[in-house]
PDB file of C-alpha atoms in Angstrom:
ATOM      1  CA  MET A   1      35.384   1.400   9.630  1.00 44.00           C
ATOM      2  CA  PHE A   2      32.381   1.038  11.859  1.00 50.00           C
ATOM      3  CA  SER A   3      31.242   4.120  13.679  1.00 54.00           C
ATOM      4  CA  MET A   4      28.780   4.267  16.875  1.00 58.00           C
ATOM      5  CA  PHE A   5      27.396   7.455  15.145  1.00 56.00           C
ATOM      6  CA  ALA A   6      26.659   5.795  11.820  1.00 58.00           C
ATOM      7  CA  LYS A   7      22.939   6.027  10.804  1.00 69.00           C
ATOM      8  CA  LYS A   8      21.024   2.777  11.217  1.00 83.00           C
ATOM      9  CA  SER A   9      17.795   1.859   9.591  1.00 88.00           C
ATOM     10  CA  LEU A  10      14.987  -0.159  11.354  1.00 91.00           C
ATOM     11  CA  LEU A  11      11.944  -1.581   9.853  1.00 94.00           C
ATOM     12  CA  GLY A  12       8.781  -2.510  11.517  1.00 96.00           C
ATOM     13  CA  LEU A  13       6.223  -4.646  10.048  1.00 96.00           C
ATOM     14  CA  ASP A  14       2.599  -5.319  11.390  1.00 96.00           C
ATOM     15  CA  ILE A  15       0.579  -7.888   9.477  1.00 95.00           C
ATOM     16  CA  GLY A  16      -3.008  -7.623  10.519  1.00 93.00           C
ATOM     17  CA  SER A  17      -6.121  -9.324   9.531  1.00 90.00           C
ATOM     18  CA  SER A  18      -7.435  -6.273   7.523  1.00 93.00           C
ATOM     19  CA  SER A  19      -4.024  -4.484   6.519  1.00 96.00           C
ATOM     20  CA  VAL A  20      -0.274  -4.368   6.541  1.00 97.00           C
ATOM     21  CA  LYS A  21       1.591  -1.515   7.908  1.00 97.00           C
ATOM     22  CA  LEU A  22       5.224  -0.709   7.499  1.00 96.00           C
ATOM     23  CA  VAL A  23       7.493   1.771   8.762  1.00 96.00           C
ATOM     24  CA  GLU A  24      11.210   2.676   8.260  1.00 95.00           C
ATOM     25  CA  LEU A  25      13.075   4.547  11.085  1.00 94.00           C
ATOM     26  CA  GLU A  26      16.451   6.020  10.547  1.00 93.00           C
ATOM     27  CA  GLY A  27      18.532   6.381  13.744  1.00 89.00           C
ATOM     28  CA  SER A  28      21.590   8.598  14.612  1.00 81.00           C
ATOM     29  CA  GLY A  29      22.908   8.155  17.938  1.00 80.00           C
ATOM     30  CA  SER A  30      20.204   7.590  20.432  1.00 83.00           C
ATOM     31  CA  ASN A  31      17.609   9.375  18.183  1.00 88.00           C
ATOM     32  CA  TYR A  32      15.263   7.942  15.580  1.00 90.00           C
ATOM     33  CA  ARG A  33      13.085   9.605  13.089  1.00 94.00           C
ATOM     34  CA  LEU A  34      10.385   8.268  10.752  1.00 95.00           C
ATOM     35  CA  ARG A  35      11.676   7.991   7.352  1.00 95.00           C
ATOM     36  CA  ARG A  36       9.000   6.224   5.433  1.00 95.00           C
ATOM     37  CA  PHE A  37       5.611   4.335   6.068  1.00 96.00           C
ATOM     38  CA  GLY A  38       3.358   2.491   4.109  1.00 97.00           C
ATOM     39  CA  TYR A  39      -0.087   0.726   4.316  1.00 96.00           C
ATOM     40  CA  ALA A  40      -1.869  -1.740   2.111  1.00 97.00           C
ATOM     41  CA  PRO A  41      -5.125  -3.631   2.857  1.00 97.00           C
ATOM     42  CA  VAL A  42      -5.114  -7.372   2.983  1.00 95.00           C
ATOM     43  CA  PRO A  43      -7.576  -9.461   0.979  1.00 94.00           C
ATOM     44  CA  PRO A  44     -10.629 -10.386   2.941  1.00 93.00           C
ATOM     45  CA  GLU A  45     -10.185 -13.836   4.839  1.00 91.00           C
ATOM     46  CA  ALA A  46      -6.594 -13.875   4.164  1.00 94.00           C
ATOM     47  CA  ILE A  47      -5.812 -14.141   7.854  1.00 91.00           C
ATOM     48  CA  VAL A  48      -8.342 -16.258  10.030  1.00 91.00           C
ATOM     49  CA  GLN A  49      -7.644 -16.679  13.762  1.00 90.00           C
ATOM     50  CA  GLY A  50      -4.003 -15.799  13.321  1.00 88.00           C
ATOM     51  CA  SER A  51      -3.437 -18.130  10.379  1.00 91.00           C
ATOM     52  CA  PHE A  52      -2.325 -17.445   7.086  1.00 93.00           C
ATOM     53  CA  MET A  53      -5.020 -18.530   4.640  1.00 94.00           C
ATOM     54  CA  ASN A  54      -3.769 -16.673   1.466  1.00 94.00           C
ATOM     55  CA  ALA A  55      -0.119 -16.336   1.629  1.00 94.00           C
ATOM     56  CA  THR A  56       0.108 -14.767  -2.044  1.00 94.00           C
ATOM     57  CA  GLY A  57      -2.333 -12.048  -1.061  1.00 94.00           C
ATOM     58  CA  ILE A  58      -0.453 -11.138   2.059  1.00 94.00           C
ATOM     59  CA  SER A  59       2.804 -11.174   0.114  1.00 95.00           C
ATOM     60  CA  GLU A  60       1.361  -8.626  -2.496  1.00 95.00           C
ATOM     61  CA  ALA A  61       0.062  -6.480   0.448  1.00 95.00           C
ATOM     62  CA  ILE A  62       3.646  -6.439   1.947  1.00 94.00           C
ATOM     63  CA  GLN A  63       5.034  -5.490  -1.530  1.00 94.00           C
ATOM     64  CA  GLN A  64       2.531  -2.641  -1.860  1.00 94.00           C
ATOM     65  CA  ALA A  65       3.247  -1.260   1.352  1.00 91.00           C
TER      66      ALA A  65
END
């Protein structure tokens, strides 16, 4: 049965031109706490002016994070 007090997890992903950052937040009620975080560099020139030029390299950075 669903409970409004059940723990919820939220993921945040930031894909930048030089790195990928990932966080997992765990929520209970109206409070959240940082559960995990990760960081991985993106290969040079994988993202140029907001365009993904190397999707494989970006994907690998996300997996590492």
